[in-house]
Amino acid sequence: MAAAVGPEAAVAAGEDAGGSGAGPCAGAARSARLPLARVKALVKADPDVSLASQEAVFVLARAAELFVETIAKDAYVYAQQGKRKTLQRKDLDNAIEAVDEFAFLEGTLD
């Protein structure tokens, strides 16, 4: 099987398809799963933030994606213990209580 070549291969590898090397998020921005425009709107909703670079918005979007992935995986363990495949609120509550890194979320779902 031949290796992929061309812009598609560069994008798949997380590189800028234009080859400009415009920064670490140039090609990767296309692979963000959260809508960057929405993340930027949320950032700008903070009165203390007047401007946010595209790179900063991408990093925040990626951090949010990783956070959601982590808490979902931890909560899924509790769903599996209950012999379920569907996450329920109690699974998130259990994950928040069990994982020290989620302590800041205690009481936020009430």
GROMACS .gro file of C-alpha atoms in nm, residues 5-76:
model
   72
    5VAL     CA    1   0.122   1.231  -0.058
    6GLY     CA    2   0.009   1.586  -0.118
    7PRO     CA    3  -0.181   1.839   0.092
    8GLU     CA    4  -0.416   1.576   0.236
    9ALA     CA    5  -0.122   1.386   0.384
   10ALA     CA    6   0.020   1.705   0.534
   11VAL     CA    7  -0.313   1.793   0.693
   12ALA     CA    8  -0.353   1.438   0.824
   13ALA     CA    9  -0.008   1.466   0.979
   14GLY     CA   10  -0.106   1.796   1.144
   15GLU     CA   11   0.106   2.012   0.917
   16ASP     CA   12   0.013   2.323   0.726
   17ALA     CA   13  -0.090   2.211   0.376
   18GLY     CA   14   0.054   2.530   0.233
   19GLY     CA   15   0.394   2.445   0.370
   20SER     CA   16   0.432   2.792   0.518
   21GLY     CA   17   0.499   2.668   0.869
   22ALA     CA   18   0.273   2.946   0.997
   23GLY     CA   19   0.264   2.807   1.348
   24PRO     CA   20   0.177   2.503   1.554
   25CYS     CA   21  -0.197   2.529   1.495
   26ALA     CA   22  -0.197   2.621   1.126
   27GLY     CA   23  -0.288   2.273   0.999
   28ALA     CA   24  -0.418   2.140   1.326
   29ALA     CA   25  -0.692   2.405   1.345
   30ARG     CA   26  -0.878   2.208   1.083
   31SER     CA   27  -0.886   1.907   1.315
   32ALA     CA   28  -1.038   2.089   1.612
   33ARG     CA   29  -1.367   1.927   1.704
   34LEU     CA   30  -1.521   2.224   1.884
   35PRO     CA   31  -1.625   2.513   1.661
   36LEU     CA   32  -1.349   2.771   1.697
   37ALA     CA   33  -1.587   3.060   1.629
   38ARG     CA   34  -1.799   2.952   1.926
   39VAL     CA   35  -1.493   2.916   2.151
   40LYS     CA   36  -1.380   3.264   2.045
   41ALA     CA   37  -1.727   3.402   2.127
   42LEU     CA   38  -1.707   3.245   2.473
   43VAL     CA   39  -1.362   3.393   2.529
   44LYS     CA   40  -1.481   3.736   2.420
   45ALA     CA   41  -1.780   3.708   2.656
   46ASP     CA   42  -1.532   3.761   2.940
   47PRO     CA   43  -1.519   4.138   3.003
   48ASP     CA   44  -1.151   4.108   3.101
   49VAL     CA   45  -1.057   3.976   2.754
   50SER     CA   46  -1.045   4.226   2.470
   51LEU     CA   47  -0.855   4.026   2.206
   52ALA     CA   48  -0.770   3.659   2.157
   53SER     CA   49  -0.535   3.528   1.891
   54GLN     CA   50  -0.635   3.238   1.670
   55GLU     CA   51  -0.364   3.029   1.833
   56ALA     CA   52  -0.497   3.107   2.183
   57VAL     CA   53  -0.851   3.016   2.078
   58PHE     CA   54  -0.726   2.689   1.929
   59VAL     CA   55  -0.534   2.600   2.247
   60LEU     CA   56  -0.842   2.673   2.460
   61ALA     CA   57  -1.060   2.464   2.228
   62ARG     CA   58  -0.815   2.174   2.243
   63ALA     CA   59  -0.791   2.199   2.623
   64ALA     CA   60  -1.172   2.190   2.647
   65GLU     CA   61  -1.182   1.886   2.418
   66LEU     CA   62  -0.927   1.703   2.633
   67PHE     CA   63  -1.114   1.796   2.952
   68VAL     CA   64  -1.446   1.668   2.817
   69GLU     CA   65  -1.279   1.350   2.692
   70THR     CA   66  -1.116   1.288   3.030
   71ILE     CA   67  -1.425   1.343   3.243
   72ALA     CA   68  -1.638   1.140   3.001
   73LYS     CA   69  -1.397   0.845   3.017
   74ASP     CA   70  -1.388   0.862   3.397
   75ALA     CA   71  -1.768   0.883   3.417
   76TYR     CA   72  -1.805   0.595   3.171
   0.00000   0.00000   0.00000
